[in-house]
Amino acid sequence: DIVLTQSPGTLSLSPGERATLSCRASQSVRGSHLAWYQQKPGQAPRLLMYGASSRASGIPDRFSGSGSGTDFTLTISRLEPEDFAVYYCQQYGNSVYTFGQGTKLEIK
Amino acid sequence: EVQLVQSGAEVKKPGESLKISCKGSGYSFSSYWIGWVRQMPGKGLEWMGIIYPGDSDATYSPSFQGQVTISADKSITTAYLQWNSLKASDTAMYYCARQVGGGSAWFSDYWGQGTLLTVSS
């Protein structure tokens, strides 16, 4: 199975700052089939990005994704108060889909 | 509007059986895969498996193969996750999610609200 390692585990930033979240795969993700989800306390996850760089419907353009192969990045250009949450990457290119362990984005 | 509505919270004892549900509406239920995801208390997301309600073709993560059964009844637009003998370690939140994509590469665009399962003696 592909192991996804997200870094950092926790990211402390202030509103208005830029956030860069990393997701590294133990082997190449076929077709760049990588998604990002946001989860707030007590809520279900919400799809942000798919195909590494395509924004899901209704997602603000301050969210962007990039990467291929084994290295992927989610960038939030200017943090809004509602962006503080846990973010998960997921690869769905190999037969056994896997999630990263999550990055918690907290207010500094 | 696409909606996935899951059954309510459950409290069960070890060894008991359980079937939780996920009812889809607002789209062609038979034409989209449904996935199940586990989230243990304070932990991350784990992909369990998916099912195609059109023909009930199901694929499991090796970690969950033989531990749970995923099924669907397209006539009532409902997917299920079932245990025959619960363990305390099954205590978790379980989410269903509609899968989109193609070519055997599916990601989750709409999620249910989750079903909290507590297994305790």
PDB file of C-alpha atoms in Angstrom:
ATOM      1  CA  ASP A   1       0.000   0.000   0.000  1.00  0.00           C
ATOM      2  CA  ILE A   2       1.099   3.575  -0.594  1.00  0.00           C
ATOM      3  CA  VAL A   3       1.948   5.396   2.625  1.00  0.00           C
ATOM      4  CA  LEU A   4       1.241   9.129   2.603  1.00  0.00           C
ATOM      5  CA  THR A   5       3.232  11.277   5.015  1.00  0.00           C
ATOM      6  CA  GLN A   6       1.944  14.783   5.664  1.00  0.00           C
ATOM      7  CA  SER A   7       4.059  17.581   7.053  1.00  0.00           C
ATOM      8  CA  PRO A   8       4.109  19.446   9.229  1.00  0.00           C
ATOM      9  CA  GLY A   9       1.917  17.702  11.773  1.00  0.00           C
ATOM     10  CA  THR A  10       0.762  21.080  13.076  1.00  0.00           C
ATOM     11  CA  LEU A  11       1.087  24.451  11.393  1.00  0.00           C
ATOM     12  CA  SER A  12       0.564  27.626  13.422  1.00  0.00           C
ATOM     13  CA  LEU A  13      -0.166  30.701  11.331  1.00  0.00           C
ATOM     14  CA  SER A  14      -2.146  33.928  11.493  1.00  0.00           C
ATOM     15  CA  PRO A  15      -5.061  35.005   9.292  1.00  0.00           C
ATOM     16  CA  GLY A  16      -3.765  36.619   6.124  1.00  0.00           C
ATOM     17  CA  GLU A  17      -0.637  34.468   6.019  1.00  0.00           C
ATOM     18  CA  ARG A  18       0.197  31.841   3.404  1.00  0.00           C
ATOM     19  CA  ALA A  19      -0.019  28.150   4.322  1.00  0.00           C
ATOM     20  CA  THR A  20       1.919  25.394   2.578  1.00  0.00           C
ATOM     21  CA  LEU A  21       1.027  21.796   3.410  1.00  0.00           C
ATOM     22  CA  SER A  22       3.013  18.842   2.118  1.00  0.00           C
ATOM     23  CA  CYS A  23       1.999  15.282   1.277  1.00  0.00           C
ATOM     24  CA  ARG A  24       4.721  12.804   0.338  1.00  0.00           C
ATOM     25  CA  ALA A  25       3.976   9.329  -1.020  1.00  0.00           C
ATOM     26  CA  SER A  26       6.062   6.202  -0.469  1.00  0.00           C
ATOM     27  CA  GLN A  27       5.773   5.443  -4.181  1.00  0.00           C
ATOM     28  CA  SER A  28       4.556   7.268  -7.235  1.00  0.00           C
ATOM     29  CA  VAL A  29       0.824   8.058  -7.280  1.00  0.00           C
ATOM     30  CA  ARG A  30      -0.600   6.853 -10.576  1.00  0.00           C
ATOM     31  CA  GLY A  31      -2.128   9.589 -12.694  1.00  0.00           C
ATOM     32  CA  SER A  32      -1.578  12.198  -9.943  1.00  0.00           C
ATOM     33  CA  HIS A  33      -4.781  10.884  -8.441  1.00  0.00           C
ATOM     34  CA  LEU A  34      -4.432  12.802  -5.209  1.00  0.00           C
ATOM     35  CA  ALA A  35      -7.175  14.617  -3.320  1.00  0.00           C
ATOM     36  CA  TRP A  36      -7.190  17.023  -0.394  1.00  0.00           C
ATOM     37  CA  TYR A  37      -9.928  17.231   2.230  1.00  0.00           C
ATOM     38  CA  GLN A  38     -10.633  19.694   5.005  1.00  0.00           C
ATOM     39  CA  GLN A  39     -12.195  18.565   8.271  1.00  0.00           C
ATOM     40  CA  LYS A  40     -13.456  20.809  11.043  1.00  0.00           C
ATOM     41  CA  PRO A  41     -14.300  19.520  14.545  1.00  0.00           C
ATOM     42  CA  GLY A  42     -17.556  17.602  14.614  1.00  0.00           C
ATOM     43  CA  GLN A  43     -17.971  17.723  10.841  1.00  0.00           C
ATOM     44  CA  ALA A  44     -17.510  15.339   7.957  1.00  0.00           C
ATOM     45  CA  PRO A  45     -14.551  15.909   5.653  1.00  0.00           C
ATOM     46  CA  ARG A  46     -15.031  18.284   2.743  1.00  0.00           C
ATOM     47  CA  LEU A  47     -13.425  17.827  -0.663  1.00  0.00           C
ATOM     48  CA  LEU A  48     -11.065  20.660  -1.622  1.00  0.00           C
ATOM     49  CA  MET A  49      -8.905  19.401  -4.492  1.00  0.00           C
ATOM     50  CA  TYR A  50      -8.726  16.374  -6.764  1.00  0.00           C
ATOM     51  CA  GLY A  51      -6.356  15.280  -9.467  1.00  0.00           C
ATOM     52  CA  ALA A  52      -3.674  17.070  -7.449  1.00  0.00           C
ATOM     53  CA  SER A  53      -4.550  20.510  -8.809  1.00  0.00           C
ATOM     54  CA  SER A  54      -8.264  20.718  -9.679  1.00  0.00           C
ATOM     55  CA  ARG A  55     -10.406  22.693  -7.281  1.00  0.00           C
ATOM     56  CA  ALA A  56     -13.708  21.137  -6.223  1.00  0.00           C
ATOM     57  CA  SER A  57     -16.967  22.951  -6.821  1.00  0.00           C
ATOM     58  CA  GLY A  58     -17.451  25.956  -4.552  1.00  0.00           C
ATOM     59  CA  ILE A  59     -13.890  25.994  -3.210  1.00  0.00           C
ATOM     60  CA  PRO A  60     -12.364  29.502  -3.082  1.00  0.00           C
ATOM     61  CA  ASP A  61      -9.459  30.204  -5.385  1.00  0.00           C
ATOM     62  CA  ARG A  62      -7.158  30.932  -2.449  1.00  0.00           C
ATOM     63  CA  PHE A  63      -6.819  27.134  -2.313  1.00  0.00           C
ATOM     64  CA  SER A  64      -4.478  25.577  -4.850  1.00  0.00           C
ATOM     65  CA  GLY A  65      -2.804  22.218  -5.266  1.00  0.00           C
ATOM     66  CA  SER A  66       0.268  21.082  -7.101  1.00  0.00           C
ATOM     67  CA  GLY A  67       2.633  18.177  -7.490  1.00  0.00           C
ATOM     68  CA  SER A  68       3.048  14.828  -9.182  1.00  0.00           C
ATOM     69  CA  GLY A  69       4.793  11.527  -8.626  1.00  0.00           C
ATOM     70  CA  THR A  70       5.541  11.371  -4.912  1.00  0.00           C
ATOM     71  CA  ASP A  71       5.408  15.034  -3.816  1.00  0.00           C
ATOM     72  CA  PHE A  72       2.243  17.077  -3.518  1.00  0.00           C
ATOM     73  CA  THR A  73       1.417  20.442  -1.980  1.00  0.00           C
ATOM     74  CA  LEU A  74      -1.722  22.241  -0.867  1.00  0.00           C
ATOM     75  CA  THR A  75      -1.335  26.010  -0.669  1.00  0.00           C
ATOM     76  CA  ILE A  76      -3.726  28.471   0.920  1.00  0.00           C
ATOM     77  CA  SER A  77      -2.683  31.886  -0.321  1.00  0.00           C
ATOM     78  CA  ARG A  78      -4.218  34.083   2.372  1.00  0.00           C
ATOM     79  CA  LEU A  79      -5.685  32.374   5.389  1.00  0.00           C
ATOM     80  CA  GLU A  80      -9.216  33.224   6.420  1.00  0.00           C
ATOM     81  CA  PRO A  81     -10.496  32.437   9.943  1.00  0.00           C
ATOM     82  CA  GLU A  82     -12.625  29.586   8.569  1.00  0.00           C
ATOM     83  CA  ASP A  83      -9.573  27.834   7.083  1.00  0.00           C
ATOM     84  CA  PHE A  84      -8.236  26.665  10.436  1.00  0.00           C
ATOM     85  CA  ALA A  85      -8.943  22.945  10.436  1.00  0.00           C
ATOM     86  CA  VAL A  86      -7.315  19.574   9.789  1.00  0.00           C
ATOM     87  CA  TYR A  87      -6.297  18.756   6.223  1.00  0.00           C
ATOM     88  CA  TYR A  88      -5.904  15.277   4.789  1.00  0.00           C
ATOM     89  CA  CYS A  89      -4.458  14.109   1.506  1.00  0.00           C
ATOM     90  CA  GLN A  90      -5.672  10.890  -0.108  1.00  0.00           C
ATOM     91  CA  GLN A  91      -4.286   8.938  -3.020  1.00  0.00           C
ATOM     92  CA  TYR A  92      -6.781   7.087  -5.175  1.00  0.00           C
ATOM     93  CA  GLY A  93      -4.520   6.051  -8.017  1.00  0.00           C
ATOM     94  CA  ASN A  94      -3.622   2.639  -6.662  1.00  0.00           C
ATOM     95  CA  SER A  95      -6.053  -0.171  -5.898  1.00  0.00           C
ATOM     96  CA  VAL A  96      -5.865   0.382  -2.141  1.00  0.00           C
ATOM     97  CA  TYR A  97      -6.735   4.002  -1.420  1.00  0.00           C
ATOM     98  CA  THR A  98      -4.919   5.592   1.510  1.00  0.00           C
ATOM     99  CA  PHE A  99      -5.031   8.823   3.507  1.00  0.00           C
ATOM    100  CA  GLY A 100      -2.255  10.802   5.076  1.00  0.00           C
ATOM    101  CA  GLN A 101      -2.283  11.256   8.842  1.00  0.00           C
ATOM    102  CA  GLY A 102      -3.393  14.890   8.578  1.00  0.00           C
ATOM    103  CA  THR A 103      -1.995  18.371   9.155  1.00  0.00           C
ATOM    104  CA  LYS A 104      -3.642  20.521  11.782  1.00  0.00           C
ATOM    105  CA  LEU A 105      -3.708  24.182  10.790  1.00  0.00           C
ATOM    106  CA  GLU A 106      -4.135  26.252  13.924  1.00  0.00           C
ATOM    107  CA  ILE A 107      -4.369  29.951  14.676  1.00  0.00           C
ATOM    108  CA  LYS A 108      -1.126  31.439  15.976  1.00  0.00           C
TER     109      LYS A 108
ATOM    110  CA  GLU B   1     -29.269  18.542  -4.069  1.00  0.00           C
ATOM    111  CA  VAL B   2     -27.038  15.552  -3.421  1.00  0.00           C
ATOM    112  CA  GLN B   3     -27.501  14.195   0.084  1.00  0.00           C
ATOM    113  CA  LEU B   4     -26.206  11.191   1.978  1.00  0.00           C
ATOM    114  CA  VAL B   5     -28.031  10.624   5.245  1.00  0.00           C
ATOM    115  CA  GLN B   6     -26.613   8.078   7.637  1.00  0.00           C
ATOM    116  CA  SER B   7     -28.338   6.157  10.406  1.00  0.00           C
ATOM    117  CA  GLY B   8     -28.010   7.307  13.983  1.00  0.00           C
ATOM    118  CA  ALA B   9     -25.454   6.654  16.673  1.00  0.00           C
ATOM    119  CA  GLU B  10     -25.188   3.128  18.036  1.00  0.00           C
ATOM    120  CA  VAL B  11     -24.044   1.691  21.363  1.00  0.00           C
ATOM    121  CA  LYS B  12     -23.364  -2.031  21.190  1.00  0.00           C
ATOM    122  CA  LYS B  13     -21.654  -4.754  23.209  1.00  0.00           C
ATOM    123  CA  PRO B  14     -18.687  -6.819  22.032  1.00  0.00           C
ATOM    124  CA  GLY B  15     -19.819  -9.813  20.009  1.00  0.00           C
ATOM    125  CA  GLU B  16     -23.031  -8.188  18.824  1.00  0.00           C
ATOM    126  CA  SER B  17     -23.867  -7.646  15.162  1.00  0.00           C
ATOM    127  CA  LEU B  18     -24.743  -4.372  13.490  1.00  0.00           C
ATOM    128  CA  LYS B  19     -25.703  -2.894  10.138  1.00  0.00           C
ATOM    129  CA  ILE B  20     -25.529   0.865   9.605  1.00  0.00           C
ATOM    130  CA  SER B  21     -26.981   2.642   6.610  1.00  0.00           C
ATOM    131  CA  CYS B  22     -26.378   5.496   4.218  1.00  0.00           C
ATOM    132  CA  LYS B  23     -29.305   6.739   2.130  1.00  0.00           C
ATOM    133  CA  GLY B  24     -28.550   8.702  -0.998  1.00  0.00           C
ATOM    134  CA  SER B  25     -30.825  11.210  -2.698  1.00  0.00           C
ATOM    135  CA  GLY B  26     -30.657  13.948  -5.309  1.00  0.00           C
ATOM    136  CA  TYR B  27     -28.693  11.928  -7.845  1.00  0.00           C
ATOM    137  CA  SER B  28     -28.732   8.605  -9.705  1.00  0.00           C
ATOM    138  CA  PHE B  29     -27.762   6.376  -6.789  1.00  0.00           C
ATOM    139  CA  SER B  30     -27.150   3.270  -8.924  1.00  0.00           C
ATOM    140  CA  SER B  31     -24.583   5.044 -11.087  1.00  0.00           C
ATOM    141  CA  TYR B  32     -22.076   6.201  -8.478  1.00  0.00           C
ATOM    142  CA  TRP B  33     -19.763   4.190  -6.248  1.00  0.00           C
ATOM    143  CA  ILE B  34     -20.214   4.684  -2.500  1.00  0.00           C
ATOM    144  CA  GLY B  35     -17.228   4.493  -0.180  1.00  0.00           C
ATOM    145  CA  TRP B  36     -16.910   3.950   3.568  1.00  0.00           C
ATOM    146  CA  VAL B  37     -14.309   5.644   5.765  1.00  0.00           C
ATOM    147  CA  ARG B  38     -13.459   5.006   9.419  1.00  0.00           C
ATOM    148  CA  GLN B  39     -12.251   7.626  11.870  1.00  0.00           C
ATOM    149  CA  MET B  40     -11.267   6.326  15.268  1.00  0.00           C
ATOM    150  CA  PRO B  41     -11.504   8.745  18.212  1.00  0.00           C
ATOM    151  CA  GLY B  42      -9.004  11.571  17.794  1.00  0.00           C
ATOM    152  CA  LYS B  43      -7.418   9.901  14.778  1.00  0.00           C
ATOM    153  CA  GLY B  44      -7.239  10.275  11.006  1.00  0.00           C
ATOM    154  CA  LEU B  45      -9.255   8.887   8.136  1.00  0.00           C
ATOM    155  CA  GLU B  46      -9.030   5.271   6.971  1.00  0.00           C
ATOM    156  CA  TRP B  47     -10.444   4.042   3.686  1.00  0.00           C
ATOM    157  CA  MET B  48     -12.458   0.847   4.190  1.00  0.00           C
ATOM    158  CA  GLY B  49     -13.900   0.002   0.800  1.00  0.00           C
ATOM    159  CA  ILE B  50     -16.336   0.927  -1.924  1.00  0.00           C
ATOM    160  CA  ILE B  51     -19.408  -0.507  -3.608  1.00  0.00           C
ATOM    161  CA  TYR B  52     -21.169   0.098  -6.913  1.00  0.00           C
ATOM    162  CA  PRO B  53     -24.899  -0.017  -6.133  1.00  0.00           C
ATOM    163  CA  GLY B  54     -25.758  -0.788  -9.751  1.00  0.00           C
ATOM    164  CA  ASP B  55     -24.432  -4.346  -9.456  1.00  0.00           C
ATOM    165  CA  SER B  56     -23.202  -4.512  -5.829  1.00  0.00           C
ATOM    166  CA  ASP B  57     -19.599  -4.964  -6.929  1.00  0.00           C
ATOM    167  CA  ALA B  58     -17.522  -4.237  -3.795  1.00  0.00           C
ATOM    168  CA  THR B  59     -13.819  -3.729  -3.159  1.00  0.00           C
ATOM    169  CA  TYR B  60     -12.261  -3.734   0.301  1.00  0.00           C
ATOM    170  CA  SER B  61      -9.091  -2.389   1.803  1.00  0.00           C
ATOM    171  CA  PRO B  62      -7.012  -5.378   2.931  1.00  0.00           C
ATOM    172  CA  SER B  63      -7.154  -3.946   6.463  1.00  0.00           C
ATOM    173  CA  PHE B  64     -10.926  -4.379   6.507  1.00  0.00           C
ATOM    174  CA  GLN B  65     -11.411  -7.422   4.258  1.00  0.00           C
ATOM    175  CA  GLY B  66     -13.218 -10.094   6.252  1.00  0.00           C
ATOM    176  CA  GLN B  67     -13.902  -7.684   9.127  1.00  0.00           C
ATOM    177  CA  VAL B  68     -16.901  -5.909   7.610  1.00  0.00           C
ATOM    178  CA  THR B  69     -19.381  -6.370   4.769  1.00  0.00           C
ATOM    179  CA  ILE B  70     -20.376  -3.561   2.429  1.00  0.00           C
ATOM    180  CA  SER B  71     -23.674  -3.926   0.598  1.00  0.00           C
ATOM    181  CA  ALA B  72     -26.294  -1.832  -1.165  1.00  0.00           C
ATOM    182  CA  ASP B  73     -29.968  -1.927  -2.108  1.00  0.00           C
ATOM    183  CA  LYS B  74     -30.461   0.258  -5.160  1.00  0.00           C
ATOM    184  CA  SER B  75     -34.247  -0.046  -4.937  1.00  0.00           C
ATOM    185  CA  ILE B  76     -34.178   2.078  -1.778  1.00  0.00           C
ATOM    186  CA  THR B  77     -30.987   4.004  -2.649  1.00  0.00           C
ATOM    187  CA  THR B  78     -29.220   2.807   0.480  1.00  0.00           C
ATOM    188  CA  ALA B  79     -25.747   1.455   1.169  1.00  0.00           C
ATOM    189  CA  TYR B  80     -24.803  -0.517   4.254  1.00  0.00           C
ATOM    190  CA  LEU B  81     -21.824  -1.357   6.419  1.00  0.00           C
ATOM    191  CA  GLN B  82     -22.181  -4.502   8.507  1.00  0.00           C
ATOM    192  CA  TRP B  83     -20.362  -6.293  11.309  1.00  0.00           C
ATOM    193  CA  ASN B  84     -21.077  -9.863  12.448  1.00  0.00           C
ATOM    194  CA  SER B  85     -19.187  -9.669  15.734  1.00  0.00           C
ATOM    195  CA  LEU B  86     -18.223  -6.264  17.058  1.00  0.00           C
ATOM    196  CA  LYS B  87     -15.065  -5.548  19.007  1.00  0.00           C
ATOM    197  CA  ALA B  88     -14.205  -2.633  21.248  1.00  0.00           C
ATOM    198  CA  SER B  89     -11.691  -1.560  18.624  1.00  0.00           C
ATOM    199  CA  ASP B  90     -14.571  -0.949  16.175  1.00  0.00           C
ATOM    200  CA  THR B  91     -15.478   2.133  18.218  1.00  0.00           C
ATOM    201  CA  ALA B  92     -15.256   4.977  15.720  1.00  0.00           C
ATOM    202  CA  MET B  93     -17.108   7.406  13.500  1.00  0.00           C
ATOM    203  CA  TYR B  94     -18.031   5.880  10.148  1.00  0.00           C
ATOM    204  CA  TYR B  95     -18.636   8.001   7.080  1.00  0.00           C
ATOM    205  CA  CYS B  96     -20.121   7.111   3.738  1.00  0.00           C
ATOM    206  CA  ALA B  97     -19.207   9.205   0.721  1.00  0.00           C
ATOM    207  CA  ARG B  98     -20.202   9.349  -2.932  1.00  0.00           C
ATOM    208  CA  GLN B  99     -17.341   8.521  -5.233  1.00  0.00           C
ATOM    209  CA  VAL B 100     -16.617  10.330  -8.489  1.00  0.00           C
ATOM    210  CA  GLY B 101     -13.802  10.145 -10.991  1.00  0.00           C
ATOM    211  CA  GLY B 102     -13.267   7.351 -13.472  1.00  0.00           C
ATOM    212  CA  GLY B 103     -10.983   4.610 -14.675  1.00  0.00           C
ATOM    213  CA  SER B 104     -10.934   2.900 -11.269  1.00  0.00           C
ATOM    214  CA  ALA B 105      -9.787   6.139  -9.643  1.00  0.00           C
ATOM    215  CA  TRP B 106     -12.483   7.409  -7.319  1.00  0.00           C
ATOM    216  CA  PHE B 107     -12.499  10.235  -4.800  1.00  0.00           C
ATOM    217  CA  SER B 108     -15.218  11.447  -2.434  1.00  0.00           C
ATOM    218  CA  ASP B 109     -17.217  14.519  -3.390  1.00  0.00           C
ATOM    219  CA  TYR B 110     -20.226  14.294  -1.048  1.00  0.00           C
ATOM    220  CA  TRP B 111     -20.118  12.877   2.464  1.00  0.00           C
ATOM    221  CA  GLY B 112     -22.693  11.657   4.924  1.00  0.00           C
ATOM    222  CA  GLN B 113     -22.846  13.202   8.369  1.00  0.00           C
ATOM    223  CA  GLY B 114     -21.257  10.155   9.996  1.00  0.00           C
ATOM    224  CA  THR B 115     -22.484   7.384  12.283  1.00  0.00           C
ATOM    225  CA  LEU B 116     -20.833   7.135  15.693  1.00  0.00           C
ATOM    226  CA  LEU B 117     -20.405   3.562  16.879  1.00  0.00           C
ATOM    227  CA  THR B 118     -19.469   2.807  20.469  1.00  0.00           C
ATOM    228  CA  VAL B 119     -18.686  -0.776  21.411  1.00  0.00           C
ATOM    229  CA  SER B 120     -18.367  -1.336  25.129  1.00  0.00           C
ATOM    230  CA  SER B 121     -19.203  -4.004  27.642  1.00  0.00           C
TER     231      SER B 121
END
